[in-house]
Amino acid sequence: MITEPGIAESGTSAAVQIRSLTRRFGAVHALRDVSLDVRPGEIHALLGPNGAGKTTLLRVLTGLVEPDAGEIRVLGLSLEEMGFRRYRTLFGLVPSGDRSLYLRISGFENLLFFGRLRGLARREAAERADEMLAAVGLERAARKPVGLYSHGMQKRLSVARALLGDPIVLFVDEATHDLDPEGARRVQDLVNAAAARGSAVIWTTQRLEEVRGFAHAVTMLDHGAVCFAGSVARLLAVAVPRRYLLRIQPRAAGGDVVAVGGGVAAPEGMLTRTDDREHFVLALQDGAVLGDVLARLAAAELQILTCTEERSSLEHAFLHLVRPETPS
C-alpha cells in the first residue's frame, strides 16, 4: 500500500473523493455536479463520447483548470488544506496526444529531468529513470533521442514518466486510442502493475471494449454529467437486457411462435424473430430467471431445441445510456 507521510486518513477508504464538481466555459457546462470515489489499488474507468467532460475533469484534477464549484479530496485532505505544490507530488499523469517530452534529448535524460522536477536527488532520479526504462521495455533505446522513437515508444516513455514517483494517484487520458494491440497491452500491463502496488487509477477512454476485465469500476459521463456509476457487469445489466438465441421447432404452436411465446414470456421477457424460421431472440429483464421463462415456454408446447446466451456489448450499453445531442 502506498502512503504519503504526514497525510492522515479521515476514516474513508477512498484515495480520491470528488464531490459535485462543476465547470462552465461560457454558456457550456463542461462538468455538471460530478461525484465519484476511487480506492487505493482501483482502476476506475471514466467513459464517455467526445465532449462528455472526461478531459476537463482530468484538467481539474491535475490543477490545470479550477472548478466553479465542488471539492476534491486526496487521502481525506482537500487541495486547499494540502497545498497544490504538495498535491502534485502525489499524482502521475499520462496525457493524451503527449507533446511534453523533449525530442532532442534521450529517453533517459527526459526521465532524469522530470525526476529532478519531482524533487528526487540526482542519483535517485538516475536510478529511478533506469528502472522505469527497463519496466517499459525501453532500456535499449534509453540513450537515443526521443525524436527517433516511434509513437508507441513515446507513449511508453510517457507512462514511465508518470510512474517515476510511484504515485498515489495515476491519471491516464486516452492512453491507448492510437496504439496497436501490443502497445495497448503493454500500457495496460504497466497501469495494472501500478494499481497492484496501491495506486488509485483514473483511466479515461472511448474504447469501451478495453475496460472489460481491466477496470474495477466505471463512471460514464454524458454532456458533463454522470449517467452511470458502478461495475462493468452492472453497466451491462442495467443498460441492456440479457439476450438468448433460442432454436425452436418451427411447427410448434401451429407455427405462430412469437404470438404464443411472447405472451408466455411477458412481462419478464420478450421474444422476437430472426432472419430464419427456427431461431428467435429472448430478451430478459434484470432479475428474471431464465429457467422459469423456458419452463413456461415449454408448457405452452414450444419445443426448444437449443438456448445460447448472446453477450451484450459495451457499445450497446453506451448507446443506451448516453443522450442524443439536442439541437439548440
Coordinates of C-alpha atoms in Angstrom, one line a residue:
M1 CA 0.0 0.0 0.0
I2 CA 1.3 3.4 -1.0
T3 CA 1.0 6.0 1.8
E4 CA 2.1 9.6 2.0
P5 CA 3.9 10.5 5.2
G6 CA 2.1 13.3 7.1
I7 CA -1.3 12.9 5.4
A8 CA -3.8 11.5 7.9
E9 CA -6.6 9.1 7.0
S10 CA -10.0 10.7 7.5
G11 CA -12.0 7.5 8.2
T12 CA -12.6 6.9 4.5
S13 CA -11.2 4.1 2.3
A14 CA -11.2 6.3 -0.8
A15 CA -7.8 7.6 -2.1
V16 CA -9.6 10.2 -4.2
Q17 CA -13.0 11.8 -3.4
I18 CA -14.7 14.0 -6.0
R19 CA -17.8 15.8 -4.9
S20 CA -20.2 17.9 -7.0
L21 CA -17.6 19.3 -9.4
T22 CA -19.0 21.8 -11.8
R23 CA -17.2 23.7 -14.5
R24 CA -18.6 26.1 -17.2
F25 CA -16.9 27.6 -20.2
G26 CA -19.2 30.5 -21.1
A27 CA -22.6 29.0 -21.6
V28 CA -21.3 25.5 -22.0
H29 CA -21.5 23.1 -19.0
A30 CA -18.3 21.0 -19.3
L31 CA -19.0 19.4 -15.9
R32 CA -22.3 19.1 -14.1
D33 CA -22.2 18.1 -10.4
V34 CA -19.8 15.2 -11.0
S35 CA -19.0 13.0 -8.0
L36 CA -17.0 9.7 -7.7
D37 CA -14.6 7.9 -5.4
V38 CA -11.5 5.9 -6.2
R39 CA -10.0 3.5 -3.7
P40 CA -6.3 2.6 -3.5
G41 CA -5.4 -0.1 -5.9
E42 CA -8.6 0.5 -8.0
I43 CA -8.7 1.2 -11.7
H44 CA -11.7 3.5 -12.3
A45 CA -12.7 3.9 -15.9
L46 CA -14.1 7.2 -17.0
L47 CA -16.1 6.7 -20.1
G48 CA -17.9 9.0 -22.5
P49 CA -18.1 10.3 -26.1
N50 CA -16.2 13.3 -27.3
G51 CA -17.2 16.4 -25.4
A52 CA -18.6 14.4 -22.4
G53 CA -16.2 16.1 -20.0
K54 CA -13.6 13.4 -19.4
T55 CA -10.5 15.5 -20.3
T56 CA -12.0 18.6 -18.5
L57 CA -12.3 16.5 -15.3
L58 CA -8.7 15.4 -15.6
R59 CA -7.6 19.0 -16.1
V60 CA -9.4 20.0 -13.0
L61 CA -8.0 17.1 -11.0
T62 CA -4.4 18.0 -12.1
G63 CA -4.8 21.7 -11.3
L64 CA -4.8 23.0 -14.9
V65 CA -8.4 24.3 -14.6
E66 CA -10.2 25.5 -11.5
P67 CA -13.7 24.2 -10.9
D68 CA -16.6 26.7 -10.5
A69 CA -17.9 24.5 -7.6
G70 CA -17.2 21.3 -5.8
E71 CA -14.4 19.7 -3.9
I72 CA -11.5 17.3 -4.4
R73 CA -10.0 15.3 -1.5
V74 CA -7.0 13.1 -1.6
L75 CA -6.5 10.7 1.3
G76 CA -9.0 12.8 3.2
L77 CA -7.5 16.3 2.7
S78 CA -8.8 18.9 0.3
L79 CA -6.4 20.6 -2.1
E80 CA -6.6 23.8 -0.1
E81 CA -5.6 22.0 3.1
M82 CA -2.8 20.1 1.4
G83 CA -1.5 22.8 -1.0
F84 CA -1.1 22.3 -4.7
R85 CA 2.8 22.0 -4.5
R86 CA 2.4 19.0 -2.2
Y87 CA -0.5 17.6 -4.1
R88 CA 1.3 17.5 -7.5
T89 CA 4.0 15.2 -6.0
L90 CA 1.2 12.6 -5.3
F91 CA 0.0 12.1 -8.8
G92 CA 1.3 11.0 -12.2
L93 CA -0.3 11.9 -15.5
V94 CA -0.2 10.1 -18.9
P95 CA -1.7 12.8 -21.2
S96 CA -3.5 12.1 -24.5
G97 CA -1.5 13.2 -27.5
D98 CA 1.6 13.8 -25.4
R99 CA 3.7 16.7 -26.6
S100 CA 5.5 17.4 -23.4
L101 CA 8.6 15.2 -24.0
Y102 CA 11.8 16.7 -25.2
L103 CA 12.6 15.2 -28.5
R104 CA 16.2 16.3 -28.9
I105 CA 17.4 14.6 -25.8
S106 CA 17.3 10.9 -24.9
G107 CA 14.7 9.0 -23.0
F108 CA 17.0 8.6 -20.0
E109 CA 17.7 12.4 -20.0
N110 CA 13.9 13.1 -20.2
L111 CA 13.2 10.9 -17.2
L112 CA 16.2 12.3 -15.3
F113 CA 14.9 15.9 -15.9
F114 CA 11.4 15.1 -14.8
G115 CA 12.6 13.1 -11.8
R116 CA 14.6 16.1 -10.7
L117 CA 11.5 18.3 -11.1
R118 CA 9.7 16.0 -8.8
G119 CA 12.3 16.6 -6.1
L120 CA 14.4 13.5 -6.5
A121 CA 18.1 13.7 -5.8
R122 CA 20.2 13.3 -9.0
R123 CA 21.4 9.8 -8.1
E124 CA 17.9 8.7 -7.1
A125 CA 16.5 10.2 -10.2
A126 CA 19.0 8.4 -12.4
E127 CA 18.4 5.1 -10.7
R128 CA 14.7 5.5 -11.0
A129 CA 15.0 6.5 -14.7
D130 CA 16.9 3.3 -15.5
E131 CA 14.4 1.3 -13.5
M132 CA 11.4 2.7 -15.3
L133 CA 13.0 2.5 -18.8
A134 CA 13.5 -1.2 -18.1
A135 CA 10.0 -1.6 -16.9
V136 CA 8.5 -0.2 -20.1
G137 CA 10.9 -2.1 -22.3
L138 CA 13.0 0.9 -23.5
E139 CA 16.3 0.1 -21.9
R140 CA 18.0 -0.5 -25.4
A141 CA 16.7 2.9 -26.6
A142 CA 17.5 4.8 -23.4
R143 CA 20.3 6.9 -24.8
K144 CA 18.6 7.6 -28.2
P145 CA 16.9 11.0 -28.8
V146 CA 13.2 10.7 -28.2
G147 CA 12.6 12.2 -31.7
L148 CA 13.8 8.9 -33.1
Y149 CA 11.2 6.9 -31.0
S150 CA 8.1 5.5 -32.6
H151 CA 4.8 6.8 -31.4
G152 CA 4.3 3.7 -29.2
M153 CA 7.7 4.1 -27.7
Q154 CA 7.0 7.7 -26.8
K155 CA 3.7 6.7 -25.2
R156 CA 5.6 4.1 -23.1
L157 CA 8.1 6.8 -22.1
S158 CA 5.2 9.0 -21.1
V159 CA 3.9 6.2 -18.8
A160 CA 7.4 5.7 -17.4
R161 CA 7.5 9.4 -16.6
A162 CA 4.1 9.3 -14.8
L163 CA 5.3 6.4 -12.7
L164 CA 8.6 7.9 -11.7
G165 CA 7.4 9.0 -8.2
D166 CA 5.4 5.8 -7.6
P167 CA 2.3 8.0 -7.5
I168 CA -0.6 7.6 -5.1
V169 CA -3.0 8.7 -7.9
L170 CA -2.4 8.0 -11.6
F171 CA -4.4 9.8 -14.3
V172 CA -4.4 8.2 -17.7
D173 CA -6.0 10.1 -20.6
E174 CA -6.9 8.1 -23.7
A175 CA -3.5 6.3 -23.5
T176 CA -4.2 3.5 -26.0
H177 CA -6.5 5.0 -28.6
D178 CA -3.8 5.3 -31.2
L179 CA -1.7 2.3 -30.3
D180 CA -1.5 -1.1 -31.9
P181 CA -2.9 -4.0 -29.8
E182 CA 0.6 -5.0 -28.5
G183 CA 1.4 -1.4 -27.5
A184 CA -2.0 -1.0 -25.8
R185 CA -1.4 -4.3 -23.9
R186 CA 2.0 -3.0 -22.6
V187 CA 0.4 0.2 -21.3
Q188 CA -2.4 -1.7 -19.6
D189 CA 0.1 -4.1 -18.0
L190 CA 2.1 -1.1 -16.6
V191 CA -1.1 0.5 -15.2
N192 CA -2.2 -2.8 -13.7
A193 CA 1.2 -3.1 -12.0
A194 CA 0.8 0.4 -10.6
A195 CA -2.6 -0.4 -9.2
A196 CA -1.3 -3.6 -7.7
R197 CA 1.3 -1.5 -5.8
G198 CA -1.6 0.6 -4.4
S199 CA -2.1 3.5 -6.9
A200 CA -5.6 4.8 -7.4
V201 CA -6.0 5.0 -11.2
I202 CA -8.5 7.1 -13.2
W203 CA -8.4 5.8 -16.8
T204 CA -10.3 7.8 -19.4
T205 CA -11.3 6.1 -22.7
Q206 CA -13.8 5.9 -25.5
R207 CA -12.7 2.4 -26.3
L208 CA -15.4 0.6 -24.3
E209 CA -14.1 -2.9 -25.0
E210 CA -10.8 -2.2 -23.1
V211 CA -12.5 -1.8 -19.7
R212 CA -13.9 -5.3 -19.7
G213 CA -11.6 -7.4 -17.5
F214 CA -9.4 -4.3 -16.8
A215 CA -11.4 -1.7 -14.8
H216 CA -12.8 -2.3 -11.3
A217 CA -15.4 0.4 -11.5
V218 CA -16.9 2.7 -14.2
T219 CA -18.3 6.2 -14.3
M220 CA -19.9 7.2 -17.6
L221 CA -20.2 10.9 -18.5
D222 CA -22.6 12.4 -21.0
H223 CA -22.8 16.2 -21.6
G224 CA -20.7 16.7 -18.5
A225 CA -23.0 14.8 -16.2
V226 CA -22.7 11.3 -14.6
C227 CA -25.1 8.9 -16.4
F228 CA -23.8 5.7 -14.8
A229 CA -21.6 4.7 -11.9
G230 CA -20.8 1.1 -11.0
S231 CA -19.1 -2.1 -12.2
V232 CA -18.7 -3.1 -15.8
A233 CA -21.0 -6.1 -15.2
R234 CA -23.6 -3.7 -13.7
L235 CA -23.3 -1.4 -16.7
L236 CA -24.3 -4.2 -19.0
A237 CA -27.1 -5.5 -16.7
V238 CA -28.6 -2.0 -16.3
A239 CA -28.3 -0.9 -19.9
V240 CA -29.1 -3.9 -21.9
P241 CA -31.4 -6.9 -21.2
R242 CA -29.9 -10.3 -21.2
R243 CA -30.4 -11.9 -24.6
Y244 CA -30.6 -15.6 -25.6
L245 CA -30.8 -17.2 -29.0
L246 CA -33.4 -19.9 -29.0
R247 CA -33.8 -22.6 -31.7
I248 CA -37.5 -23.6 -31.6
Q249 CA -39.2 -26.3 -33.6
P250 CA -40.9 -24.4 -36.4
R251 CA -44.1 -26.4 -36.2
A252 CA -44.5 -25.6 -32.5
A253 CA -47.7 -23.7 -31.6
G254 CA -49.0 -24.0 -35.1
G255 CA -46.1 -22.0 -36.5
D256 CA -47.0 -18.8 -34.6
V257 CA -44.1 -19.0 -32.2
V258 CA -43.9 -15.2 -31.5
A259 CA -47.6 -14.8 -30.7
V260 CA -47.6 -17.7 -28.3
G261 CA -44.1 -17.3 -26.8
G262 CA -44.3 -13.6 -26.5
G263 CA -47.4 -13.8 -24.3
V264 CA -45.9 -16.5 -22.2
A265 CA -42.5 -14.8 -21.7
A266 CA -44.0 -11.4 -20.7
P267 CA -43.5 -9.4 -18.6
E268 CA -40.0 -10.6 -17.7
G269 CA -39.0 -11.3 -21.3
M270 CA -39.7 -10.5 -24.9
L271 CA -39.5 -12.9 -27.8
T272 CA -38.7 -11.7 -31.3
R273 CA -37.9 -13.3 -34.7
T274 CA -34.6 -13.5 -36.5
D275 CA -34.0 -13.9 -40.2
D276 CA -34.9 -17.6 -40.3
R277 CA -37.9 -19.7 -39.2
E278 CA -36.1 -21.6 -36.4
H279 CA -34.2 -19.1 -34.4
F280 CA -35.7 -16.5 -32.0
V281 CA -34.2 -14.0 -29.6
L282 CA -35.4 -14.0 -26.0
A283 CA -34.5 -10.8 -24.1
L284 CA -34.8 -10.9 -20.3
Q285 CA -35.1 -8.0 -17.9
D286 CA -32.7 -7.8 -14.9
G287 CA -33.8 -10.2 -12.2
A288 CA -35.7 -12.6 -14.5
V289 CA -34.9 -16.3 -14.1
L290 CA -34.1 -17.9 -17.4
G291 CA -35.2 -21.4 -16.3
D292 CA -38.6 -20.1 -15.2
V293 CA -39.2 -18.5 -18.6
L294 CA -38.1 -21.5 -20.5
A295 CA -40.3 -23.8 -18.4
R296 CA -43.3 -21.6 -19.3
L297 CA -42.4 -21.7 -23.0
A298 CA -42.2 -25.5 -22.8
A299 CA -45.5 -25.7 -21.0
A300 CA -47.0 -23.7 -23.9
E301 CA -45.9 -26.6 -26.2
L302 CA -42.9 -24.7 -27.7
Q303 CA -40.2 -27.3 -28.4
I304 CA -36.9 -25.5 -27.5
L305 CA -34.0 -27.3 -29.3
T306 CA -31.1 -25.1 -28.2
C307 CA -30.5 -22.0 -26.0
T308 CA -27.4 -19.9 -26.3
E309 CA -26.6 -16.7 -24.5
E310 CA -25.7 -13.6 -26.6
R311 CA -23.3 -11.4 -24.6
S312 CA -24.4 -7.8 -24.6
S313 CA -21.7 -5.5 -25.9
L314 CA -20.4 -2.4 -24.1
E315 CA -21.2 -0.4 -27.2
H316 CA -24.9 -1.2 -26.9
A317 CA -24.8 -0.2 -23.2
F318 CA -23.0 3.0 -24.2
L319 CA -25.6 3.9 -26.8
H320 CA -28.4 3.1 -24.4
L321 CA -27.2 5.3 -21.7
V322 CA -26.0 8.5 -23.4
R323 CA -28.4 11.1 -24.5
P324 CA -28.6 12.2 -28.2
E325 CA -27.4 15.7 -28.9
T326 CA -30.4 18.0 -28.8
P327 CA -30.5 21.0 -31.2
S328 CA -30.1 24.4 -29.6

